[in-house]
Amino acid sequence: MTDLSVANTANQPALDVEAIRRDFPILSQQVNGKPLVYLDNGASAQKPVAVLDAMDRYYREMHSNVHRGAHTLGDRATSAFEGARETVRGFLNAASTREIIWTRGTTEAINLVANGLAPRLQSGDEILVTQMEHHANIVPWQMVAERTGAKVIPIPVTPAGELELDSFHSLLNERTKVLAVAHVSNVLGTVNPIAALINEAKKRGIITLVDGAQAVPHYQPDVQALDCDFYAFSSHKMFGPTGIGVLYGKSHLLEEMPPYQGGGEMIERVSFERTTWNTLPYKFEAGTPAIAEAVGLGAAIDYLGSLDRKAMEAAESALLIRANDLVESVPGMEIIGTATDKVPVISFKIAGLHPSDIGTLLDQQGIAIRTGHHCAMPLMDFYGVPGTARASFAFYNTLNEVEQLFTALQKIQRLFA
Amino acid sequence: MTASEQDFLNNPLGTKTTLEDVLDAFEFLDDWEERYAYIIDLGKQLPAFPDDGRIEENYVHGCQSQVWLIHHFDEASGKLYLLIDSDAMIVRGLAAIILVALNGKAPRELLTTDIDELFEQLDLFRHISPTRGNGLRAMVSKIRDIAATEAA
Ligand SMILES: Cc1ncc(COP(=O)(O)O)c(C=O)c1O
């Protein structure tokens, strides 16, 4: 960081966390008789009033099926739905809304791509993923590999939880057809150098997919600047509703790929002799879509857009710094994932304590975290642990909540002493 | 290490430590800290578990932590003896409570014991997340399956 940017950070107005917390009604409740401290944002984030209201208003004033009815409500629903698609396009800086496909989430988006790329894959081809992927970015590739005879190969990670870039370079070869990599690791918090990885892959004509599920709650990716072929994310982790997500894909690849599911909406003409597909993006959107959810996601993106991004990032990094500083106040506590570039997530273990014990006893104190393998079993194997405890922070968390987590951990340790 | 018949018979849970002991103790526990401290202590009474018992056949699926369960049916007394192991302390404690209620009983008697009622009496389910509750139920249903087989 240059001196100038340090000065900028110092001058920047701080995020008004108390005001922001009032936007998230669920946060001001008691759990087990204690004020809720919600530190499981990596699993799913909470929703601001703006999202709740947008969905409520949609159902009260506009609901109808989209792209169909010859009536006013149908037009309203369609324009709210397509308006949300345009909002997503703007968020990602995609070239066209034809490249924005609604899916149920990251998982479905990756399955769609893996399935769509199957015709390109042959026996012996290689699909490069990483050791730190979520199962959602491993299993769909294994399934397509099973069908095509391709192989799924992981890029190793270092003990600190960063990708081994030397290994990445040596794994690239003429058989490598796909690179599928997380923008941000859900377990480690590591921000991967995806721009550099994509750049390398592109030189060799390798198709690139970025799993952005854990990135979009913290950053706004620019898919044209990244030049990735696909970028997938889920609404529910970025303060929007569940049940909807996004696949961004470059139009020439989406055009080439076969449809994922068949049914209404995705066709141009159906007959028993010959059925033809609808144009993008509808070719990949069979059936009645999650309309209210799309509208809710649009509202979540607008809400994030109304916040000061720089202040938000500064507040989040302050949470991470405080957490890291407090680690030594809990004897035997060890952070898994100490990359230099991290989002505010700490996976940890505490000597002598099982993660599930930690989770249960934090819950008793009103603190919600996640424990277990985090759908990243290959990464758990790499670290030789059955699971970890993970606290994942969002911009609405306070420094005081970070401190409460550590006070609660100290209390748990006394209980086991 | 393999478990001998004696290892099963020596399990204090359900024999030396009785259900009454646990119910009495619970009456005096006020808050979550005392409650869990007691549960963790009970877990320390689980006897050592044989290494060769940690195999797939004895694994209890559905728990967040790893749980193993083995049994020995004592022909002479007609009673069923159980050993449980887990790597999580609270699960060990909850397993101990299950054993206090079910260990060393005749299979038919075991099958008539209402374990849900016991957990309600202990006011435990309210404090236990549904995921953990599922793990408890998985342990209990494995024990009931064993008892049903022995009773048949
Ligand atoms: C990195 C990553 N990828 C993919 C997913 C899957 O997201 P979803 O379950 O919303 O499809 C998750 C969610 O946990 C994730 O963290």
Coordinates of C-alpha atoms and ligand atoms in Angstrom, one line a residue:
Chain A
M1 CA 0.0 0.0 0.0
T2 CA 1.3 3.5 -0.9
D3 CA 1.4 6.3 1.6
L4 CA -1.4 8.1 -0.3
S5 CA -3.8 5.2 0.1
V6 CA -3.1 5.1 3.8
A7 CA -3.9 8.7 4.1
N8 CA -7.1 8.2 2.2
T9 CA -8.2 5.4 4.5
A10 CA -7.5 7.6 7.5
N11 CA -9.6 10.5 6.1
Q12 CA -12.5 8.3 5.0
P13 CA -15.7 8.6 7.0
A14 CA -16.2 5.5 9.2
L15 CA -19.2 3.2 8.5
D16 CA -22.1 4.0 10.8
V17 CA -22.6 0.4 12.0
E18 CA -25.3 1.2 14.4
A19 CA -27.4 2.8 11.7
I20 CA -26.7 -0.1 9.4
R21 CA -27.8 -2.6 12.1
R22 CA -31.2 -0.9 12.2
D23 CA -31.6 -1.9 8.6
F24 CA -31.4 -5.6 9.6
P25 CA -34.4 -6.3 11.9
I26 CA -33.4 -9.9 12.7
L27 CA -30.2 -8.8 14.4
S28 CA -31.9 -7.1 17.3
Q29 CA -33.3 -10.2 19.0
Q30 CA -32.4 -12.4 21.9
V31 CA -31.2 -16.0 21.5
N32 CA -31.0 -18.3 24.5
G33 CA -31.6 -15.2 26.7
K34 CA -28.6 -13.3 25.2
P35 CA -28.5 -10.7 22.5
L36 CA -27.9 -12.4 19.2
V37 CA -24.3 -12.2 17.8
Y38 CA -24.6 -13.5 14.3
L39 CA -21.2 -14.7 13.0
D40 CA -22.4 -17.2 10.4
N41 CA -22.6 -14.9 7.5
G42 CA -20.5 -17.2 5.3
A43 CA -23.3 -19.8 5.5
S44 CA -26.0 -17.2 4.8
A45 CA -26.2 -13.5 5.4
Q46 CA -29.2 -11.6 6.9
K47 CA -31.5 -9.4 4.9
P48 CA -32.0 -5.6 5.1
V49 CA -35.5 -4.1 5.3
A50 CA -35.0 -2.9 1.7
V51 CA -35.0 -6.5 0.5
L52 CA -38.0 -7.6 2.7
D53 CA -40.0 -4.5 1.5
A54 CA -39.1 -5.0 -2.2
M55 CA -40.4 -8.6 -2.1
D56 CA -43.4 -7.7 0.0
R57 CA -44.3 -4.9 -2.4
Y58 CA -43.8 -7.2 -5.4
Y59 CA -46.3 -9.7 -4.1
R60 CA -48.8 -7.0 -3.0
E61 CA -48.7 -4.9 -6.1
M62 CA -47.2 -6.7 -9.1
H63 CA -47.3 -10.4 -8.9
S64 CA -48.2 -12.4 -12.0
N65 CA -46.2 -14.7 -14.2
V66 CA -43.5 -13.1 -16.3
H67 CA -43.2 -12.9 -20.1
R68 CA -46.7 -14.2 -20.6
G69 CA -49.9 -12.5 -19.7
A70 CA -51.5 -10.0 -22.0
H71 CA -52.3 -7.8 -19.0
T72 CA -50.9 -5.1 -16.8
L73 CA -49.8 -7.2 -13.8
G74 CA -47.9 -9.4 -16.2
D75 CA -46.1 -6.4 -17.6
R76 CA -45.3 -5.1 -14.1
A77 CA -43.9 -8.4 -12.9
T78 CA -41.9 -8.8 -16.1
S79 CA -40.4 -5.3 -15.8
A80 CA -39.5 -5.8 -12.2
F81 CA -38.0 -9.2 -13.0
E82 CA -36.0 -7.9 -16.0
G83 CA -35.1 -4.8 -14.1
A84 CA -33.4 -7.0 -11.5
R85 CA -31.5 -8.7 -14.3
E86 CA -30.3 -5.3 -15.4
T87 CA -29.3 -4.5 -11.8
V88 CA -27.2 -7.7 -11.7
R89 CA -25.6 -6.9 -15.1
G90 CA -24.6 -3.5 -13.7
F91 CA -23.3 -5.0 -10.5
L92 CA -21.0 -7.4 -12.5
N93 CA -20.4 -4.9 -15.3
A94 CA -21.4 -7.6 -17.8
A95 CA -21.7 -6.5 -21.4
S96 CA -25.3 -7.6 -21.8
T97 CA -28.3 -8.9 -19.8
R98 CA -28.2 -11.8 -22.3
E99 CA -25.2 -13.0 -20.3
I100 CA -27.0 -13.0 -16.9
I101 CA -28.8 -16.3 -16.2
W102 CA -30.9 -16.8 -13.1
T103 CA -30.2 -20.0 -11.3
R104 CA -31.2 -21.4 -7.9
G105 CA -27.7 -20.5 -6.6
T106 CA -24.0 -21.0 -7.1
T107 CA -24.5 -24.8 -7.0
E108 CA -26.9 -24.9 -9.9
A109 CA -24.9 -22.3 -11.8
I110 CA -21.8 -24.6 -11.7
N111 CA -23.8 -27.7 -12.5
L112 CA -25.2 -25.8 -15.5
V113 CA -21.8 -24.9 -16.8
A114 CA -20.2 -28.4 -16.1
N115 CA -23.1 -29.9 -18.0
G116 CA -22.9 -27.4 -20.8
L117 CA -19.2 -27.9 -21.3
A118 CA -19.5 -31.7 -21.5
P119 CA -19.6 -31.8 -25.3
R120 CA -16.2 -30.1 -25.4
L121 CA -14.6 -32.6 -23.0
Q122 CA -12.9 -35.8 -24.1
S123 CA -11.2 -38.6 -22.3
G124 CA -7.9 -37.5 -20.8
D125 CA -8.8 -33.8 -20.7
E126 CA -8.1 -32.0 -17.4
I127 CA -10.3 -29.8 -15.3
L128 CA -8.3 -27.8 -12.9
V129 CA -9.9 -26.9 -9.6
T130 CA -8.2 -26.1 -6.2
Q131 CA -7.7 -28.0 -3.0
M132 CA -9.8 -25.3 -1.2
E133 CA -12.9 -25.6 -3.3
H134 CA -16.4 -26.0 -1.9
H135 CA -18.0 -29.3 -2.9
A136 CA -20.2 -27.3 -5.2
N137 CA -17.1 -26.6 -7.4
I138 CA -15.8 -30.1 -7.2
V139 CA -18.7 -32.6 -7.5
P140 CA -20.3 -31.2 -10.7
W141 CA -16.9 -31.5 -12.4
Q142 CA -16.4 -35.0 -11.1
M143 CA -19.8 -35.9 -12.5
V144 CA -19.0 -34.5 -15.9
A145 CA -15.6 -36.2 -15.7
E146 CA -17.3 -39.5 -15.0
R147 CA -19.3 -39.1 -18.2
T148 CA -16.6 -37.9 -20.5
G149 CA -13.4 -39.5 -19.2
A150 CA -11.9 -36.2 -18.2
K151 CA -10.0 -35.8 -15.0
V152 CA -10.4 -33.3 -12.1
I153 CA -7.1 -32.1 -10.8
P154 CA -6.6 -29.9 -7.7
I155 CA -4.2 -27.1 -7.4
P156 CA -2.5 -27.5 -4.0
V157 CA -2.6 -24.9 -1.2
T158 CA 0.1 -23.8 1.1
P159 CA -0.2 -24.3 4.9
A160 CA -1.1 -20.6 5.2
G161 CA -4.0 -21.3 2.9
E162 CA -2.8 -19.7 -0.3
L163 CA -2.7 -21.3 -3.7
E164 CA 0.6 -22.8 -4.7
L165 CA 1.2 -20.7 -7.8
D166 CA 4.2 -22.6 -8.9
S167 CA 2.2 -25.8 -8.9
F168 CA -0.6 -24.0 -10.8
H169 CA 1.8 -23.1 -13.6
S170 CA 3.3 -26.6 -13.7
L171 CA -0.2 -28.2 -13.8
L172 CA -1.2 -26.2 -16.9
N173 CA -0.8 -28.2 -20.0
E174 CA -2.3 -28.9 -23.4
R175 CA -4.9 -31.2 -21.9
T176 CA -6.2 -28.6 -19.5
K177 CA -9.6 -27.5 -20.7
V178 CA -11.2 -25.8 -17.7
L179 CA -10.0 -23.8 -14.7
A180 CA -12.7 -23.6 -12.0
V181 CA -11.6 -21.7 -8.9
A182 CA -13.1 -19.9 -5.9
H183 CA -12.7 -16.1 -5.8
V184 CA -12.8 -16.4 -2.0
S185 CA -12.4 -19.5 0.1
N186 CA -15.4 -20.2 2.4
V187 CA -13.2 -21.9 4.9
L188 CA -10.0 -19.9 4.9
G189 CA -11.2 -16.5 3.8
T190 CA -8.4 -16.4 1.3
V191 CA -8.9 -14.0 -1.7
N192 CA -7.4 -15.9 -4.6
P193 CA -5.4 -14.0 -7.3
I194 CA -8.1 -14.8 -9.9
A195 CA -7.1 -12.0 -12.3
A196 CA -3.6 -13.5 -12.7
L197 CA -5.0 -17.1 -12.9
I198 CA -7.5 -16.2 -15.5
N199 CA -4.8 -14.4 -17.5
E200 CA -2.6 -17.4 -17.5
A201 CA -5.4 -19.7 -18.5
K202 CA -6.6 -17.5 -21.3
K203 CA -3.2 -17.6 -22.9
R204 CA -3.7 -21.3 -23.4
G205 CA -7.4 -21.1 -24.4
I206 CA -8.6 -22.6 -21.2
I207 CA -12.2 -21.9 -20.2
T208 CA -12.4 -20.2 -16.8
L209 CA -15.1 -20.3 -14.1
V210 CA -15.0 -18.3 -10.9
D211 CA -17.1 -19.4 -7.9
G212 CA -17.9 -16.0 -6.5
A213 CA -20.2 -17.2 -3.7
Q214 CA -18.0 -15.9 -0.9
A215 CA -16.7 -12.9 -2.8
V216 CA -19.8 -10.9 -3.6
P217 CA -20.7 -10.2 0.1
H218 CA -17.5 -8.2 0.3
Y219 CA -16.5 -7.1 -3.2
Q220 CA -18.0 -6.0 -6.5
P221 CA -16.3 -8.1 -9.2
D222 CA -16.0 -6.7 -12.7
V223 CA -16.4 -9.6 -15.1
Q224 CA -15.1 -7.7 -18.1
A225 CA -12.0 -6.6 -16.4
L226 CA -11.4 -10.1 -15.0
D227 CA -12.2 -11.5 -18.5
C228 CA -13.4 -14.8 -16.9
D229 CA -15.8 -16.9 -19.0
F230 CA -18.2 -17.7 -16.1
Y231 CA -18.8 -16.1 -12.7
A232 CA -21.3 -17.8 -10.3
F233 CA -22.8 -16.5 -7.1
S234 CA -25.8 -17.0 -4.7
S235 CA -28.1 -14.2 -3.6
H236 CA -28.5 -15.4 0.0
K237 CA -24.9 -14.9 0.9
M238 CA -25.0 -11.3 -0.3
F239 CA -28.0 -10.2 1.8
G240 CA -30.6 -11.2 -0.8
P241 CA -33.2 -13.9 -0.6
T242 CA -32.6 -17.7 -0.8
G243 CA -33.6 -19.7 -3.8
I244 CA -31.9 -17.5 -6.4
G245 CA -28.4 -17.0 -7.8
V246 CA -26.7 -15.9 -10.9
L247 CA -24.6 -17.3 -13.6
Y248 CA -22.7 -14.8 -15.7
G249 CA -21.4 -16.4 -18.9
K250 CA -19.8 -15.0 -22.0
S251 CA -22.4 -15.1 -24.7
H252 CA -20.5 -17.1 -27.3
L253 CA -20.1 -19.9 -24.8
L254 CA -23.7 -19.7 -23.6
E255 CA -24.8 -19.9 -27.3
E256 CA -22.7 -22.9 -27.9
M257 CA -23.8 -24.8 -24.7
P258 CA -26.8 -27.1 -24.8
P259 CA -29.8 -26.2 -22.5
Y260 CA -29.6 -27.5 -19.0
Q261 CA -33.3 -28.3 -18.4
G262 CA -36.2 -28.5 -20.8
G263 CA -39.7 -27.1 -20.4
G264 CA -41.6 -23.9 -20.8
E265 CA -39.9 -20.5 -21.3
M266 CA -36.6 -22.0 -22.7
I267 CA -38.1 -22.9 -26.1
E268 CA -38.7 -20.9 -29.2
R269 CA -41.0 -23.5 -30.9
V270 CA -42.0 -27.0 -29.9
S271 CA -43.3 -29.7 -32.1
F272 CA -42.9 -33.5 -32.1
E273 CA -40.7 -33.2 -35.2
R274 CA -38.4 -30.5 -34.0
T275 CA -38.0 -28.2 -31.0
T276 CA -35.9 -25.1 -31.1
W277 CA -34.4 -23.1 -28.2
N278 CA -35.2 -19.7 -27.0
T279 CA -32.6 -17.0 -27.2
L280 CA -30.2 -16.1 -24.3
P281 CA -30.7 -15.8 -21.4
Y282 CA -34.1 -17.7 -21.6
K283 CA -32.6 -20.8 -23.1
F284 CA -31.3 -21.7 -19.7
E285 CA -34.3 -20.6 -17.7
A286 CA -36.9 -23.4 -18.0
G287 CA -40.1 -23.1 -16.1
T288 CA -41.5 -20.2 -14.0
P289 CA -38.6 -18.5 -12.4
A290 CA -38.1 -17.2 -8.8
I291 CA -39.6 -13.8 -9.6
A292 CA -39.9 -12.3 -6.2
E293 CA -36.5 -13.6 -5.3
A294 CA -35.0 -11.9 -8.4
V295 CA -36.6 -8.7 -7.3
G296 CA -35.2 -9.2 -3.8
L297 CA -31.7 -9.8 -5.1
G298 CA -32.0 -6.6 -7.2
A299 CA -32.9 -4.7 -4.0
A300 CA -30.0 -6.2 -2.1
I301 CA -27.6 -5.0 -4.8
D302 CA -29.2 -1.6 -4.7
Y303 CA -28.8 -1.6 -0.9
L304 CA -25.1 -2.5 -1.1
G305 CA -24.7 0.2 -3.8
S306 CA -26.1 2.8 -1.4
L307 CA -23.3 2.1 1.1
D308 CA -19.8 3.5 1.0
R309 CA -17.8 0.5 -0.3
K310 CA -14.5 1.8 0.9
A311 CA -15.8 2.4 4.4
M312 CA -17.4 -1.1 4.3
E313 CA -14.1 -2.7 3.4
A314 CA -12.3 -0.7 6.0
A315 CA -14.8 -1.7 8.7
E316 CA -14.5 -5.4 7.7
S317 CA -10.8 -5.4 7.8
A318 CA -10.9 -3.8 11.2
L319 CA -13.1 -6.7 12.4
L320 CA -10.5 -9.2 11.0
I321 CA -7.6 -7.3 12.6
R322 CA -9.3 -7.3 16.0
A323 CA -10.1 -11.0 15.8
N324 CA -6.5 -11.8 14.9
D325 CA -5.3 -9.7 17.8
L326 CA -7.5 -11.5 20.2
V327 CA -6.4 -15.0 19.2
E328 CA -3.7 -15.1 21.8
S329 CA -6.2 -14.4 24.6
V330 CA -7.4 -18.0 24.1
P331 CA -4.7 -20.5 24.9
G332 CA -4.4 -23.3 22.3
M333 CA -6.4 -21.4 19.7
E334 CA -5.1 -21.6 16.2
I335 CA -6.4 -19.9 13.0
I336 CA -6.6 -22.1 9.9
G337 CA -6.0 -19.8 6.9
T338 CA -3.6 -17.0 7.4
A339 CA -3.4 -15.7 3.9
T340 CA -2.2 -12.1 3.5
D341 CA -5.3 -11.2 1.4
K342 CA -8.4 -12.3 3.4
V343 CA -12.0 -11.5 3.9
P344 CA -13.2 -11.3 7.5
V345 CA -13.5 -15.0 8.2
I346 CA -11.7 -17.0 10.8
S347 CA -11.7 -20.8 10.8
F348 CA -10.1 -22.1 14.0
K349 CA -9.4 -24.9 16.3
I350 CA -8.7 -24.9 20.0
A351 CA -6.5 -27.6 21.5
G352 CA -8.6 -30.2 23.3
L353 CA -12.0 -28.9 22.1
H354 CA -14.1 -30.5 19.4
P355 CA -15.6 -27.9 17.0
S356 CA -19.1 -29.1 17.7
D357 CA -18.5 -28.5 21.4
I358 CA -17.4 -25.0 20.6
G359 CA -20.5 -24.4 18.4
T360 CA -22.9 -25.7 21.0
L361 CA -21.5 -23.7 23.9
L362 CA -21.2 -20.5 21.8
D363 CA -24.9 -20.9 20.9
Q364 CA -25.7 -21.0 24.6
Q365 CA -24.2 -17.6 24.8
G366 CA -26.2 -16.2 21.9
I367 CA -23.3 -16.5 19.4
A368 CA -24.0 -18.2 16.0
I369 CA -21.0 -19.7 14.2
R370 CA -20.6 -22.7 11.9
T371 CA -18.8 -25.9 12.7
G372 CA -18.0 -28.9 10.7
H373 CA -16.3 -29.6 7.3
H374 CA -17.9 -26.6 5.6
C375 CA -18.5 -28.7 2.4
A376 CA -14.8 -28.6 1.9
M377 CA -13.7 -32.1 2.9
P378 CA -10.5 -32.2 0.7
L379 CA -9.4 -29.1 2.5
M380 CA -10.1 -30.6 5.9
D381 CA -8.0 -33.6 4.8
F382 CA -5.2 -31.3 3.8
Y383 CA -5.2 -29.7 7.3
G384 CA -5.7 -33.1 9.0
V385 CA -8.8 -31.9 10.9
P386 CA -12.3 -33.4 11.0
G387 CA -13.7 -29.9 10.9
T388 CA -13.2 -26.4 12.1
A389 CA -15.2 -23.8 13.9
R390 CA -15.7 -20.8 11.7
A391 CA -16.8 -17.2 12.5
S392 CA -17.6 -15.2 9.4
F393 CA -18.2 -11.5 9.7
A394 CA -20.3 -9.1 7.7
F395 CA -20.2 -5.3 7.6
Y396 CA -23.0 -5.1 10.1
N397 CA -20.9 -6.9 12.8
T398 CA -19.3 -4.7 15.5
L399 CA -15.9 -4.8 17.1
N400 CA -17.8 -5.4 20.3
E401 CA -19.2 -8.6 18.9
V402 CA -15.8 -9.8 17.9
E403 CA -14.7 -9.2 21.5
Q404 CA -17.8 -11.1 22.8
L405 CA -16.8 -14.0 20.7
F406 CA -13.4 -14.2 22.4
T407 CA -14.8 -13.7 25.9
A408 CA -17.2 -16.5 25.2
L409 CA -14.4 -18.8 24.0
Q410 CA -12.5 -18.1 27.2
K411 CA -15.5 -19.0 29.2
I412 CA -15.9 -22.3 27.3
Q413 CA -12.3 -23.1 28.0
R414 CA -12.8 -22.6 31.7
L415 CA -15.8 -25.0 31.5
F416 CA -13.5 -27.7 30.2
A417 CA -10.6 -27.0 32.5
Chain B
M1 CA -7.4 -53.3 22.3
T2 CA -10.5 -55.4 22.2
A3 CA -13.3 -55.1 24.7
S4 CA -13.6 -58.0 27.1
E5 CA -16.9 -59.1 28.7
Q6 CA -15.6 -57.5 31.9
D7 CA -15.2 -54.1 30.2
F8 CA -18.9 -54.1 29.3
L9 CA -20.0 -55.2 32.8
N10 CA -17.7 -52.6 34.4
N11 CA -19.4 -49.6 32.7
P12 CA -20.6 -47.5 35.6
L13 CA -23.3 -45.8 33.6
G14 CA -26.7 -47.3 34.2
T15 CA -25.2 -49.5 36.9
K16 CA -23.2 -47.5 39.5
T17 CA -24.4 -44.2 38.2
T18 CA -28.2 -44.4 38.1
L19 CA -30.9 -42.5 36.4
E20 CA -32.0 -41.2 39.8
D21 CA -28.5 -39.8 40.4
V22 CA -28.7 -37.8 37.2
L23 CA -32.2 -36.6 37.7
D24 CA -31.3 -35.5 41.2
A25 CA -28.3 -33.7 40.0
F26 CA -30.1 -31.9 37.3
E27 CA -32.6 -30.4 39.7
F28 CA -29.8 -28.3 41.2
L29 CA -28.3 -27.0 38.0
D30 CA -29.4 -23.4 37.4
D31 CA -27.9 -22.1 34.2
W32 CA -26.3 -23.4 31.0
E33 CA -22.8 -23.3 32.4
E34 CA -23.6 -25.6 35.3
R35 CA -25.7 -27.8 33.1
Y36 CA -23.0 -28.3 30.5
A37 CA -20.3 -28.6 33.1
Y38 CA -22.3 -31.5 34.6
I39 CA -22.9 -33.1 31.1
I40 CA -19.2 -32.8 30.3
D41 CA -18.3 -34.5 33.7
L42 CA -20.7 -37.3 33.0
G43 CA -19.0 -37.9 29.7
K44 CA -15.7 -38.5 31.5
Q45 CA -17.3 -41.6 33.0
L46 CA -17.5 -43.3 29.6
P47 CA -15.2 -46.3 29.9
A48 CA -12.3 -46.6 27.5
F49 CA -13.5 -47.8 24.0
P50 CA -11.6 -50.5 22.2
D51 CA -9.6 -49.4 19.1
D52 CA -11.0 -52.3 17.0
G53 CA -14.5 -51.1 17.7
R54 CA -14.0 -48.0 15.6
I55 CA -15.2 -49.6 12.3
E56 CA -17.9 -48.7 9.9
E57 CA -20.3 -51.3 11.3
N58 CA -20.3 -49.6 14.7
Y59 CA -20.4 -46.0 13.4
V60 CA -23.5 -44.0 14.3
H61 CA -24.4 -41.9 11.3
G62 CA -26.2 -38.6 11.6
C63 CA -24.0 -37.0 14.3
Q64 CA -21.8 -33.9 13.7
S65 CA -19.0 -35.6 15.6
Q66 CA -17.8 -39.2 15.2
V67 CA -19.7 -41.6 17.3
W68 CA -19.2 -45.4 17.7
L69 CA -21.3 -47.9 19.6
I70 CA -20.7 -51.6 20.5
H71 CA -22.8 -54.0 22.5
H72 CA -22.5 -57.3 24.5
F73 CA -25.5 -59.4 25.3
D74 CA -24.9 -61.3 28.6
E75 CA -26.7 -64.7 28.2
A76 CA -26.5 -65.5 31.9
S77 CA -28.4 -62.4 33.1
G78 CA -30.3 -61.7 29.8
K79 CA -29.1 -58.1 29.9
L80 CA -27.7 -55.9 27.1
Y81 CA -24.5 -53.9 27.8
L82 CA -23.3 -51.0 25.7
L83 CA -20.2 -48.9 25.1
I84 CA -20.2 -45.6 23.3
D85 CA -17.4 -43.4 22.1
S86 CA -17.2 -39.9 20.6
D87 CA -14.5 -37.3 20.0
A88 CA -16.8 -34.5 21.2
M89 CA -17.1 -33.9 24.9
I90 CA -20.7 -32.8 24.9
V91 CA -21.7 -35.7 22.8
R92 CA -19.9 -38.0 25.2
G93 CA -22.0 -36.5 28.0
L94 CA -25.2 -36.9 26.2
A95 CA -24.2 -40.5 25.4
A96 CA -23.6 -41.0 29.1
I97 CA -27.1 -39.9 29.9
I98 CA -28.5 -42.3 27.3
L99 CA -26.4 -45.1 28.8
V100 CA -27.6 -44.2 32.3
A101 CA -31.1 -44.8 31.0
L102 CA -30.5 -47.8 28.8
N103 CA -27.4 -49.7 29.7
G104 CA -27.5 -53.1 31.5
K105 CA -31.2 -53.7 30.9
A106 CA -33.1 -56.6 29.4
P107 CA -33.8 -55.8 25.7
R108 CA -37.5 -56.0 26.3
E109 CA -37.3 -53.5 29.1
L110 CA -35.1 -51.3 27.1
L111 CA -37.6 -51.2 24.3
T112 CA -40.3 -49.9 26.7
T113 CA -38.1 -47.1 28.0
D114 CA -39.3 -43.7 26.6
I115 CA -36.1 -41.8 26.1
D116 CA -37.8 -38.7 24.6
E117 CA -39.7 -38.4 27.9
L118 CA -36.4 -38.5 29.8
F119 CA -34.8 -35.8 27.7
E120 CA -37.9 -33.7 28.2
Q121 CA -37.7 -34.3 31.9
L122 CA -34.1 -33.2 31.9
D123 CA -35.2 -30.2 29.8
L124 CA -32.4 -31.1 27.4
F125 CA -34.0 -31.0 23.9
R126 CA -34.9 -27.3 24.3
H127 CA -31.2 -26.6 24.8
I128 CA -30.0 -28.8 22.0
S129 CA -30.0 -27.8 18.4
P130 CA -32.1 -29.9 16.0
T131 CA -28.9 -31.2 14.3
R132 CA -27.6 -32.4 17.6
G133 CA -31.0 -33.8 18.5
N134 CA -30.8 -35.8 15.3
G135 CA -27.5 -37.3 16.5
L136 CA -29.0 -38.2 19.8
R137 CA -31.9 -39.9 18.1
A138 CA -29.5 -41.7 15.8
M139 CA -27.7 -43.2 18.9
V140 CA -31.0 -44.2 20.5
S141 CA -32.4 -45.8 17.4
K142 CA -29.2 -47.8 16.9
I143 CA -29.5 -49.1 20.5
R144 CA -33.2 -49.9 20.0
D145 CA -32.3 -51.8 16.8
I146 CA -29.8 -53.9 18.7
A147 CA -32.3 -54.5 21.5
A148 CA -35.0 -55.5 19.0
T149 CA -32.6 -58.0 17.4
E150 CA -31.6 -59.5 20.8
A151 CA -35.2 -59.7 22.0
A152 CA -36.3 -61.5 18.9
Ligands
LIG1 C1 -17.4 -21.0 -2.0 C2 -18.8 -21.5 -2.1 N1 -19.2 -22.0 -3.3 C3 -20.4 -22.5 -3.4 C4 -21.3 -22.5 -2.4 C5 -22.7 -23.1 -2.6 O1 -23.7 -22.1 -2.6 P1 -25.2 -22.4 -2.6 O2 -25.4 -23.5 -1.6 O3 -25.9 -21.1 -2.3 O4 -25.5 -22.9 -4.0 C6 -21.0 -22.0 -1.2 C7 -21.9 -21.9 -0.1 O5 -21.6 -22.4 1.0 C8 -19.6 -21.5 -1.0 O6 -19.2 -21.0 0.1

